[in-house]
Amino acid sequence: PLVTIIGAGRVGSTLAQRIAEKNLADVVLLDIVEGMPQGLALDLMEARGIEIHNRQIIGTNNYADTAGSEIVVITAGLPRKPGMSRDDLLRTNAKIVVEAAKNAIAHSPNAIFIVVTNPLDVMTYLAWQATGLPRKRIMGMAGVLDSARFETFIALELGVLPADVKAMVLGSHGDLMVPLSRYATVNGIPITELLDAATIDRLVERTRNGGAEIVELIQTGGAFFAPASATSLMVESILLNQSRLLPIATYLQGEYGLNDVVIGVPCRLGCGGIESILELNLSDSEREALQTSAKSVRKNIERSQE
Ligand code: NAI
């Protein structure tokens, strides 16, 4: 199989490495900057003998080289600088993502699209609109990362193995995300049995602020290792038809009482894309939080089209 990654920046190039070194697919790395994706691809190719795999990694500035991709991942666009919110990136990234989506679909009409560029939910909506794809074939990555951050903070607090912690974060990728604390467990034991409410609130707050915490530390850009891992998990679930149940930003048509908006909800992800959306029986406050989150995405969709 072939995976195209548009935007060979920090997230895109790290994702190319993960996909090739996990032996999932060949990779085309496309960027607007000339020479850079070619150089990165050559660098990754030179690691193959050491990492022991035989995947091709091609760097290009030309969409013709992306033809016939099974999956297209869009990471092109600007990342945040300290003090910026994801929404500050709205107009610049909207243009980049729409152009990338249109160019990519022209060469890979059967591909499944994963959008990573921020502000994530709005960019996914715009890419869905630009491609005209059925909603099951175009989605955004955010919830897998936000959930991994929540799980990390729970694991650190309890001193347990991160892989033993399972949690899900729904909603938009931003300050209004909806971490579902009451569903979070350590090997099946609810964290509400293990931590007091104030501690859980603190971990939820750190999760909401997880991206900004890293931007403040790095200063010159945002997170990319965990974002690349989260995206590669979605790529894997599609290519290996694993039907994993993951929080994914998807276009809603009445689910959770929401319409014509993209937001993170639990979805089964397999070789055809999103196979189904799971409607959880949310509490009133969770439902309200999801609605608030959806409202802010809707507002930004409208702003992006002004
Ligand atoms: P980066 O600046 O390292 O890479 C972005 C790349 O996009 C650059 O190489 C740039 O040349 C390229 N680019 C710009 N315009 C382009 C165009 N028209 N066509 C093709 N390529 C183009 O940024 P980084 O850190 O890789 O982040 C990429 C995006 O992903 C940002 O918007 C960031 O906010 C977002 N992000 C989203 C996450 C999520 O959970 N959804 C997590 C982490 C980052």
Coordinates of N, CA and C in Angstrom, one line a residue, residues 66-299:
T66 N 1.8 11.3 -6.1 CA 1.0 10.7 -5.0 C -0.1 9.8 -5.5
A67 N -0.1 9.6 -6.9 CA -1.2 8.9 -7.5 C -1.4 7.5 -6.9
G68 N -2.7 7.1 -6.8 CA -3.0 5.8 -6.3 C -2.8 5.5 -4.9
S69 N -2.8 6.5 -4.0 CA -2.6 6.3 -2.6 C -3.8 5.7 -2.0
E70 N -3.6 4.8 -1.0 CA -4.7 4.2 -0.2 C -5.1 5.2 0.8
I71 N -4.1 5.9 1.4 CA -4.4 6.9 2.4 C -3.7 8.2 2.1
V72 N -4.3 9.3 2.4 CA -3.7 10.6 2.3 C -3.8 11.3 3.6
V73 N -2.6 11.7 4.2 CA -2.6 12.4 5.5 C -2.3 13.9 5.2
I74 N -3.0 14.8 5.7 CA -2.7 16.2 5.5 C -2.2 16.9 6.8
T75 N -0.9 17.2 6.8 CA -0.3 17.9 7.9 C 0.3 19.2 7.5
A76 N 0.0 19.6 6.2 CA 0.5 20.9 5.7 C -0.1 22.1 6.4
G77 N 0.7 23.1 6.7 CA 0.1 24.3 7.3 C 1.0 24.8 8.4
L78 N 0.6 25.9 9.1 CA 1.5 26.4 10.1 C 1.1 25.8 11.5
P79 N 2.1 25.6 12.3 CA 1.8 25.2 13.7 C 1.7 26.4 14.6
R80 N 1.4 26.2 15.8 CA 1.2 27.4 16.7 C 2.5 27.9 17.2
K81 N 2.5 29.2 17.5 CA 3.7 29.8 18.3 C 3.2 30.0 19.7
P82 N 4.1 30.2 20.6 CA 3.7 30.5 22.0 C 2.7 31.6 22.1
G83 N 1.6 31.4 22.9 CA 0.6 32.4 23.1 C -0.5 32.3 22.1
M84 N -0.3 31.6 21.0 CA -1.4 31.5 20.0 C -2.3 30.3 20.3
S85 N -3.6 30.5 20.0 CA -4.5 29.4 20.1 C -4.6 28.7 18.7
R86 N -5.1 27.5 18.7 CA -5.2 26.8 17.4 C -6.1 27.6 16.4
D87 N -7.0 28.3 17.0 CA -7.9 29.1 16.1 C -7.2 30.2 15.4
D88 N -6.1 30.7 15.9 CA -5.4 31.8 15.3 C -4.9 31.3 13.9
L89 N -4.8 30.0 13.7 CA -4.2 29.5 12.4 C -5.3 29.4 11.3
L90 N -6.5 29.8 11.7 CA -7.7 29.4 10.8 C -7.5 29.8 9.4
R91 N -7.4 31.1 9.1 CA -7.4 31.5 7.7 C -6.3 31.0 6.8
T92 N -5.1 31.1 7.3 CA -3.9 30.6 6.6 C -4.0 29.2 6.3
N93 N -4.3 28.4 7.3 CA -4.3 26.9 7.1 C -5.5 26.5 6.3
A94 N -6.6 27.2 6.3 CA -7.8 26.8 5.5 C -7.4 26.8 4.0
K95 N -6.7 27.8 3.6 CA -6.3 27.8 2.2 C -5.4 26.7 1.8
I96 N -4.4 26.4 2.7 CA -3.5 25.4 2.4 C -4.1 24.0 2.4
V97 N -5.0 23.7 3.4 CA -5.7 22.4 3.5 C -6.6 22.2 2.3
V98 N -7.4 23.2 1.9 CA -8.4 23.0 0.8 C -7.6 22.7 -0.5
E99 N -6.5 23.5 -0.7 CA -5.7 23.2 -1.9 C -5.1 21.8 -1.9
A100 N -4.6 21.4 -0.8 CA -3.9 20.1 -0.7 C -5.0 19.0 -0.9
A101 N -6.1 19.2 -0.3 CA -7.2 18.1 -0.4 C -7.6 18.0 -1.9
K102 N -7.8 19.1 -2.5 CA -8.3 19.1 -3.9 C -7.2 18.4 -4.8
N103 N -6.0 18.8 -4.6 CA -4.9 18.2 -5.5 C -4.8 16.7 -5.2
A104 N -4.9 16.3 -4.0 CA -4.6 14.9 -3.6 C -5.8 14.0 -4.1
I105 N -7.0 14.5 -4.0 CA -8.1 13.7 -4.4 C -8.1 13.5 -6.0
A106 N -7.6 14.5 -6.7 CA -7.5 14.4 -8.1 C -6.6 13.2 -8.6
H107 N -5.6 12.9 -7.8 CA -4.7 11.8 -8.1 C -5.0 10.5 -7.4
S108 N -5.7 10.6 -6.3 CA -6.1 9.4 -5.6 C -7.6 9.4 -5.2
P109 N -8.4 9.1 -6.2 CA -9.9 9.3 -6.0 C -10.4 8.2 -5.0
N110 N -9.7 7.2 -4.8 CA -10.2 6.1 -3.8 C -9.6 6.2 -2.4
A111 N -8.8 7.2 -2.2 CA -8.1 7.3 -0.9 C -9.0 7.6 0.3
I112 N -8.5 7.2 1.4 CA -9.1 7.6 2.7 C -8.2 8.8 3.2
F113 N -8.9 9.9 3.6 CA -8.1 11.1 4.1 C -8.1 11.2 5.6
I114 N -7.0 11.6 6.1 CA -6.9 11.9 7.5 C -6.3 13.3 7.6
V115 N -7.0 14.2 8.2 CA -6.5 15.6 8.4 C -5.9 15.7 9.8
V116 N -4.7 16.4 9.8 CA -4.0 16.6 11.1 C -3.9 18.1 11.3
T117 N -3.8 18.9 10.3 CA -3.6 20.4 10.4 C -4.6 21.1 11.3
N118 N -4.2 22.0 12.1 CA -5.0 22.8 13.0 C -5.6 24.1 12.4
P119 N -6.7 24.6 12.9 CA -7.6 24.0 13.9 C -8.3 22.8 13.3
L120 N -8.1 21.7 14.0 CA -8.3 20.3 13.4 C -9.8 20.1 12.9
D121 N -10.7 20.4 13.7 CA -12.1 20.1 13.4 C -12.6 20.9 12.2
V122 N -12.2 22.2 12.2 CA -12.6 23.1 11.1 C -11.9 22.6 9.8
M123 N -10.6 22.3 9.9 CA -9.8 21.9 8.7 C -10.4 20.6 8.1
T124 N -10.9 19.7 9.0 CA -11.5 18.4 8.5 C -12.8 18.7 7.8
Y125 N -13.6 19.6 8.3 CA -14.8 20.0 7.7 C -14.5 20.6 6.3
L126 N -13.5 21.5 6.2 CA -13.2 22.2 4.9 C -12.7 21.1 3.9
A127 N -11.9 20.2 4.4 CA -11.4 19.2 3.5 C -12.5 18.2 3.0
W128 N -13.4 17.9 3.9 CA -14.6 17.1 3.5 C -15.4 17.8 2.4
Q129 N -15.6 19.1 2.6 CA -16.3 19.9 1.6 C -15.6 20.0 0.3
A130 N -14.3 20.2 0.4 CA -13.5 20.4 -0.9 C -13.4 19.1 -1.7
T131 N -13.4 18.0 -1.0 CA -13.2 16.7 -1.8 C -14.6 16.1 -2.2
G132 N -15.7 16.5 -1.5 CA -16.9 15.9 -1.7 C -17.0 14.4 -1.4
L133 N -16.1 13.9 -0.6 CA -16.0 12.5 -0.2 C -17.1 12.1 0.8
P134 N -17.6 10.9 0.7 CA -18.5 10.4 1.7 C -17.8 10.5 3.1
R135 N -18.6 10.8 4.2 CA -17.9 11.2 5.4 C -17.1 10.1 6.0
K136 N -17.4 8.8 5.6 CA -16.6 7.7 6.2 C -15.2 7.7 5.7
R137 N -14.9 8.4 4.6 CA -13.6 8.4 4.0 C -12.7 9.6 4.3
I138 N -13.3 10.6 5.1 CA -12.4 11.7 5.5 C -12.7 12.1 6.9
M139 N -11.6 12.2 7.7 CA -11.7 12.3 9.1 C -10.5 13.1 9.7
G140 N -10.6 13.5 10.9 CA -9.5 14.2 11.6 C -8.9 13.4 12.7
M141 N -7.6 13.6 12.9 CA -6.9 13.0 14.1 C -6.7 14.1 15.2
A142 N -7.3 13.8 16.3 CA -7.1 14.7 17.5 C -7.3 13.9 18.8
G143 N -8.5 13.2 18.7 CA -8.9 12.4 19.9 C -7.9 11.4 20.4
V144 N -7.3 10.7 19.4 CA -6.3 9.7 19.8 C -5.1 10.3 20.6
L145 N -4.7 11.5 20.1 CA -3.6 12.2 20.8 C -4.1 12.7 22.1
D146 N -5.2 13.4 22.2 CA -5.7 13.9 23.4 C -6.0 12.8 24.5
S147 N -6.4 11.7 24.0 CA -6.7 10.5 24.9 C -5.3 10.0 25.4
A148 N -4.3 10.0 24.5 CA -3.0 9.5 24.9 C -2.4 10.4 26.0
R149 N -2.6 11.7 25.8 CA -2.1 12.7 26.8 C -2.8 12.5 28.2
F150 N -4.1 12.3 28.1 CA -4.9 12.1 29.4 C -4.4 10.8 30.0
E151 N -4.2 9.7 29.3 CA -3.7 8.5 29.8 C -2.3 8.6 30.4
T152 N -1.5 9.4 29.7 CA -0.1 9.6 30.2 C -0.2 10.3 31.6
F153 N -1.0 11.3 31.8 CA -1.1 12.1 33.0 C -1.6 11.2 34.1
I154 N -2.6 10.3 33.8 CA -3.2 9.4 34.8 C -2.1 8.4 35.2
A155 N -1.3 7.9 34.2 CA -0.3 6.9 34.5 C 0.8 7.5 35.4
L156 N 1.2 8.7 35.1 CA 2.2 9.4 35.9 C 1.7 9.6 37.3
E157 N 0.5 10.0 37.4 CA -0.1 10.3 38.8 C -0.1 9.0 39.6
L158 N -0.5 7.9 39.0 CA -0.6 6.6 39.7 C 0.7 5.8 39.7
G159 N 1.6 6.2 38.9 CA 2.8 5.3 38.8 C 2.6 4.0 38.2
V160 N 1.7 3.9 37.2 CA 1.4 2.6 36.6 C 1.9 2.7 35.1
L161 N 1.9 1.5 34.5 CA 2.3 1.5 33.0 C 1.3 2.2 32.2
P162 N 1.8 3.2 31.3 CA 0.9 3.9 30.4 C -0.1 3.0 29.6
A163 N 0.4 1.9 29.2 CA -0.4 1.0 28.3 C -1.6 0.4 29.1
D164 N -1.5 0.4 30.5 CA -2.6 -0.1 31.3 C -3.7 0.9 31.5
V165 N -3.5 2.1 31.1 CA -4.5 3.1 31.3 C -5.3 3.3 30.0
K166 N -6.6 3.3 30.1 CA -7.4 3.5 28.9 C -8.4 4.7 29.2
A167 N -8.4 5.6 28.3 CA -9.3 6.8 28.5 C -9.7 7.3 27.1
M168 N -10.8 8.0 27.0 CA -11.2 8.6 25.8 C -11.6 10.1 25.9
V169 N -11.1 10.9 25.0 CA -11.4 12.3 25.0 C -12.2 12.6 23.7
L170 N -13.4 13.2 23.9 CA -14.2 13.5 22.7 C -14.2 15.0 22.5
G171 N -15.0 15.5 21.6 CA -15.2 16.9 21.3 C -14.1 17.5 20.4
S172 N -14.0 18.8 20.4 CA -13.1 19.5 19.5 C -11.7 19.4 20.0
H173 N -10.8 19.6 19.1 CA -9.3 19.6 19.5 C -9.0 21.0 20.0
G174 N -9.2 21.3 21.3 CA -8.9 22.6 21.8 C -9.3 22.7 23.2
D175 N -9.5 23.9 23.7 CA -9.7 24.1 25.2 C -11.1 23.5 25.5
L176 N -12.0 23.2 24.6 CA -13.3 22.7 24.9 C -13.4 21.2 24.6
M177 N -12.3 20.5 24.6 CA -12.3 19.1 24.4 C -13.0 18.5 25.6
V178 N -13.5 17.2 25.5 CA -14.4 16.6 26.5 C -13.8 15.3 27.0
P179 N -12.8 15.3 27.9 CA -12.3 14.1 28.5 C -13.3 13.4 29.3
L180 N -13.6 12.1 29.0 CA -14.6 11.3 29.7 C -14.0 10.6 30.9
S181 N -13.8 11.4 32.0 CA -13.1 10.8 33.1 C -13.8 9.6 33.7
R182 N -15.1 9.6 33.7 CA -15.8 8.5 34.4 C -15.7 7.1 33.6
Y183 N -15.2 7.2 32.4 CA -15.0 6.0 31.6 C -13.5 5.5 31.7
A184 N -12.6 6.4 32.2 CA -11.2 6.1 32.2 C -10.9 5.0 33.3
T185 N -10.1 4.0 32.9 CA -9.8 2.9 33.8 C -8.3 2.6 33.7
V186 N -7.8 1.9 34.8 CA -6.5 1.2 34.8 C -6.8 -0.3 34.8
N187 N -6.6 -0.9 33.7 CA -6.9 -2.3 33.5 C -8.3 -2.6 34.0
G188 N -9.3 -1.8 33.7 CA -10.7 -2.0 34.0 C -11.2 -1.4 35.3
I189 N -10.2 -1.0 36.2 CA -10.6 -0.3 37.4 C -10.8 1.2 37.1
P190 N -12.0 1.7 37.4 CA -12.3 3.1 37.1 C -11.3 4.0 37.9
I191 N -10.8 5.1 37.2 CA -9.9 6.0 38.0 C -10.6 6.7 39.1
T192 N -11.9 6.7 39.1 CA -12.7 7.4 40.2 C -12.5 6.5 41.5
E193 N -12.1 5.3 41.3 CA -11.8 4.4 42.5 C -10.4 4.7 43.0
L194 N -9.6 5.3 42.2 CA -8.1 5.4 42.5 C -7.7 6.8 42.8
L195 N -8.4 7.8 42.3 CA -8.0 9.2 42.5 C -9.2 10.0 43.0
D196 N -8.9 11.1 43.8 CA -10.0 11.9 44.2 C -10.4 12.9 43.1
A197 N -11.6 13.5 43.3 CA -12.2 14.3 42.2 C -11.2 15.5 41.9
A198 N -10.6 16.1 42.9 CA -9.8 17.3 42.6 C -8.6 16.9 41.8
T199 N -8.0 15.7 42.1 CA -6.9 15.3 41.3 C -7.3 15.0 39.8
I200 N -8.4 14.3 39.7 CA -8.9 14.0 38.3 C -9.1 15.4 37.6
D201 N -9.7 16.3 38.2 CA -9.9 17.7 37.6 C -8.6 18.3 37.1
R202 N -7.6 18.1 38.0 CA -6.3 18.7 37.6 C -5.7 18.0 36.4
L203 N -5.9 16.6 36.3 CA -5.4 15.9 35.1 C -6.1 16.2 33.9
V204 N -7.4 16.5 34.0 CA -8.3 16.9 32.9 C -7.8 18.2 32.4
E205 N -7.5 19.1 33.3 CA -7.1 20.5 32.9 C -5.7 20.4 32.2
R206 N -4.8 19.6 32.7 CA -3.5 19.4 32.1 C -3.7 18.9 30.6
T207 N -4.7 17.9 30.5 CA -4.9 17.4 29.2 C -5.4 18.4 28.2
R208 N -6.4 19.2 28.7 CA -6.9 20.3 27.8 C -5.8 21.3 27.3
N209 N -4.8 21.4 28.2 CA -3.7 22.3 28.0 C -2.5 21.6 27.4
G210 N -2.6 20.3 27.1 CA -1.5 19.5 26.8 C -0.7 20.0 25.6
G211 N -1.3 20.5 24.5 CA -0.6 21.0 23.4 C 0.1 22.3 23.7
A212 N -0.5 23.2 24.4 CA 0.1 24.5 24.8 C 1.3 24.3 25.7
E213 N 1.2 23.3 26.6 CA 2.3 23.0 27.5 C 3.6 22.8 26.7
I214 N 3.4 22.0 25.7 CA 4.6 21.6 24.8 C 5.0 22.8 24.0
V215 N 4.1 23.6 23.4 CA 4.5 24.7 22.6 C 5.3 25.7 23.5
E216 N 4.8 25.9 24.7 CA 5.6 26.8 25.6 C 7.0 26.3 25.9
L217 N 7.2 25.0 26.0 CA 8.5 24.5 26.3 C 9.4 24.5 25.0
I218 N 8.9 24.1 23.9 CA 9.7 24.0 22.7 C 9.9 25.4 22.1
Q219 N 8.9 26.2 22.2 CA 9.0 27.6 21.7 C 8.9 27.7 20.2
T220 N 9.7 26.9 19.4 CA 9.7 27.1 18.0 C 8.7 26.2 17.2
G221 N 7.8 25.6 17.9 CA 6.8 24.7 17.2 C 6.1 23.9 18.3
G222 N 5.2 23.0 17.8 CA 4.4 22.2 18.7 C 4.9 20.8 18.8
A223 N 4.0 20.0 19.4 CA 4.3 18.6 19.6 C 4.3 17.9 18.3
F224 N 5.1 16.8 18.1 CA 5.1 16.1 16.9 C 5.3 14.6 17.1
F225 N 6.0 14.2 18.1 CA 6.2 12.7 18.3 C 4.9 12.0 18.6
A226 N 4.2 12.4 19.6 CA 3.0 11.8 20.0 C 1.9 12.0 18.9
P227 N 1.8 13.2 18.3 CA 0.9 13.4 17.1 C 1.1 12.4 16.0
A228 N 2.4 12.2 15.7 CA 2.8 11.2 14.6 C 2.4 9.8 15.1
S229 N 2.6 9.4 16.3 CA 2.2 8.1 16.8 C 0.7 7.9 16.7
A230 N 0.0 8.9 17.1 CA -1.5 8.8 17.1 C -2.0 8.7 15.7
T231 N -1.4 9.4 14.7 CA -1.8 9.3 13.3 C -1.5 7.9 12.8
S232 N -0.3 7.5 13.1 CA 0.1 6.2 12.6 C -0.8 5.0 13.1
L233 N -1.3 5.2 14.3 CA -2.3 4.2 14.9 C -3.5 4.2 14.0
M234 N -4.0 5.3 13.5 CA -5.2 5.4 12.7 C -4.9 4.8 11.3
V235 N -3.7 5.1 10.8 CA -3.3 4.5 9.5 C -3.2 3.0 9.6
E236 N -2.7 2.5 10.7 CA -2.6 1.1 10.9 C -4.0 0.4 11.0
S237 N -4.9 1.1 11.7 CA -6.2 0.5 11.9 C -6.9 0.4 10.5
I238 N -6.6 1.3 9.6 CA -7.2 1.3 8.3 C -6.5 0.2 7.4
L239 N -5.2 0.3 7.4 CA -4.5 -0.7 6.4 C -4.6 -2.1 6.9
L240 N -4.7 -2.4 8.2 CA -4.8 -3.7 8.7 C -6.2 -4.1 9.0
N241 N -7.2 -3.2 8.6 CA -8.6 -3.5 8.8 C -8.9 -4.0 10.3
Q242 N -8.4 -3.2 11.2 CA -8.5 -3.6 12.6 C -9.8 -3.3 13.3
S243 N -10.6 -2.4 12.7 CA -11.8 -1.9 13.3 C -11.7 -1.5 14.7
R244 N -10.6 -0.8 15.0 CA -10.4 -0.3 16.4 C -11.4 0.8 16.7
L245 N -11.9 0.9 17.9 CA -12.8 1.9 18.4 C -12.0 3.1 18.9
L246 N -12.0 4.2 18.2 CA -11.1 5.3 18.5 C -11.9 6.6 18.5
P247 N -11.5 7.6 19.2 CA -12.1 8.9 19.1 C -11.6 9.6 17.8
I248 N -12.5 9.9 16.9 CA -12.1 10.4 15.6 C -13.0 11.6 15.3
A249 N -12.4 12.7 14.7 CA -13.2 13.8 14.3 C -13.9 13.5 13.0
T250 N -15.2 13.5 13.0 CA -16.0 13.0 11.9 C -17.2 14.0 11.7
Y251 N -17.7 14.0 10.5 CA -18.8 14.8 10.1 C -20.1 14.2 10.7
L252 N -20.8 14.9 11.5 CA -22.0 14.4 12.2 C -23.3 14.8 11.5
Q253 N -24.2 13.8 11.4 CA -25.5 14.0 10.8 C -26.6 13.5 11.7
G254 N -26.7 14.2 12.8 CA -27.7 13.9 13.8 C -27.2 13.1 15.0
E255 N -26.0 12.5 14.9 CA -25.5 11.8 16.1 C -25.2 12.8 17.2
Y256 N -25.5 12.4 18.4 CA -25.3 13.2 19.6 C -26.1 14.5 19.4
G257 N -27.2 14.5 18.6 CA -28.0 15.7 18.5 C -27.3 16.8 17.7
L258 N -26.2 16.5 17.0 CA -25.4 17.5 16.3 C -25.5 17.3 14.8
N259 N -25.5 18.4 14.1 CA -25.7 18.3 12.6 C -24.7 19.2 11.9
D260 N -24.2 18.8 10.7 CA -23.4 19.6 9.9 C -22.2 20.3 10.6
V261 N -21.5 19.4 11.4 CA -20.3 19.9 12.1 C -19.4 18.7 12.2
V262 N -18.1 19.0 12.3 CA -17.1 17.9 12.6 C -16.6 18.0 14.0
I263 N -16.6 16.9 14.7 CA -16.2 16.8 16.1 C -15.8 15.4 16.4
G264 N -15.0 15.3 17.5 CA -14.5 13.9 17.9 C -15.5 13.1 18.6
V265 N -15.8 11.9 18.1 CA -16.7 11.0 18.8 C -16.1 9.6 18.5
P266 N -16.6 8.6 19.3 CA -16.0 7.2 19.2 C -16.5 6.6 17.8
C267 N -15.5 6.1 17.0 CA -15.8 5.5 15.7 C -15.0 4.2 15.6
R268 N -15.6 3.3 14.9 CA -14.8 2.1 14.5 C -14.1 2.4 13.1
L269 N -12.8 2.1 13.1 CA -12.0 2.5 12.0 C -11.4 1.2 11.3
G270 N -11.8 1.0 10.0 CA -11.3 -0.2 9.3 C -10.9 0.2 7.9
C271 N -10.9 -0.8 7.0 CA -10.3 -0.6 5.7 C -11.2 0.3 4.8
G272 N -12.5 0.4 5.1 CA -13.3 1.3 4.4 C -13.4 2.7 5.0
G273 N -12.6 2.9 6.0 CA -12.7 4.2 6.8 C -13.5 4.0 8.0
I274 N -14.4 5.0 8.3 CA -15.2 4.9 9.5 C -16.4 4.0 9.2
E275 N -16.4 2.9 10.0 CA -17.4 1.8 9.8 C -18.7 2.2 10.5
S276 N -18.6 2.8 11.7 CA -19.7 3.2 12.4 C -19.4 4.2 13.5
I277 N -20.4 4.9 14.0 CA -20.2 5.9 15.0 C -20.9 5.3 16.2
L278 N -20.2 5.3 17.4 CA -20.9 4.8 18.6 C -21.5 6.0 19.4
E279 N -22.8 5.9 19.6 CA -23.4 6.9 20.4 C -23.5 6.5 21.9
L280 N -22.7 7.1 22.7 CA -22.7 6.8 24.1 C -23.8 7.5 24.8
N281 N -24.2 6.9 25.9 CA -25.2 7.5 26.7 C -24.6 8.5 27.7
L282 N -24.4 9.7 27.2 CA -23.6 10.7 28.0 C -24.5 11.3 29.1
S283 N -23.8 11.7 30.1 CA -24.5 12.5 31.2 C -24.9 13.8 30.7
D284 N -25.7 14.5 31.4 CA -26.1 15.9 31.0 C -25.0 16.8 30.8
S285 N -24.0 16.8 31.8 CA -22.9 17.7 31.7 C -22.0 17.3 30.6
E286 N -21.8 16.1 30.3 CA -20.9 15.6 29.2 C -21.6 16.1 27.8
R287 N -22.9 15.9 27.7 CA -23.6 16.2 26.5 C -23.5 17.7 26.3
E288 N -23.7 18.5 27.4 CA -23.6 19.9 27.3 C -22.2 20.4 26.8
A289 N -21.2 19.7 27.4 CA -19.8 20.1 27.0 C -19.5 19.8 25.6
L290 N -20.1 18.7 25.1 CA -19.9 18.3 23.7 C -20.6 19.4 22.8
Q291 N -21.8 19.8 23.2 CA -22.5 20.8 22.5 C -21.8 22.1 22.4
T292 N -21.2 22.5 23.5 CA -20.5 23.8 23.6 C -19.3 23.7 22.6
S293 N -18.6 22.5 22.7 CA -17.5 22.3 21.8 C -17.9 22.4 20.3
A294 N -19.0 21.8 20.0 CA -19.5 21.8 18.6 C -19.9 23.2 18.2
K295 N -20.4 24.0 19.1 CA -20.8 25.3 18.8 C -19.6 26.1 18.4
S296 N -18.5 26.0 19.1 CA -17.3 26.7 18.8 C -16.7 26.3 17.4
V297 N -16.8 25.0 17.1 CA -16.3 24.6 15.8 C -17.2 25.2 14.7
R298 N -18.5 25.2 14.9 CA -19.4 25.8 13.9 C -19.1 27.2 13.7
K299 N -18.9 28.0 14.8 CA -18.5 29.4 14.7 C -17.3 29.6 13.8

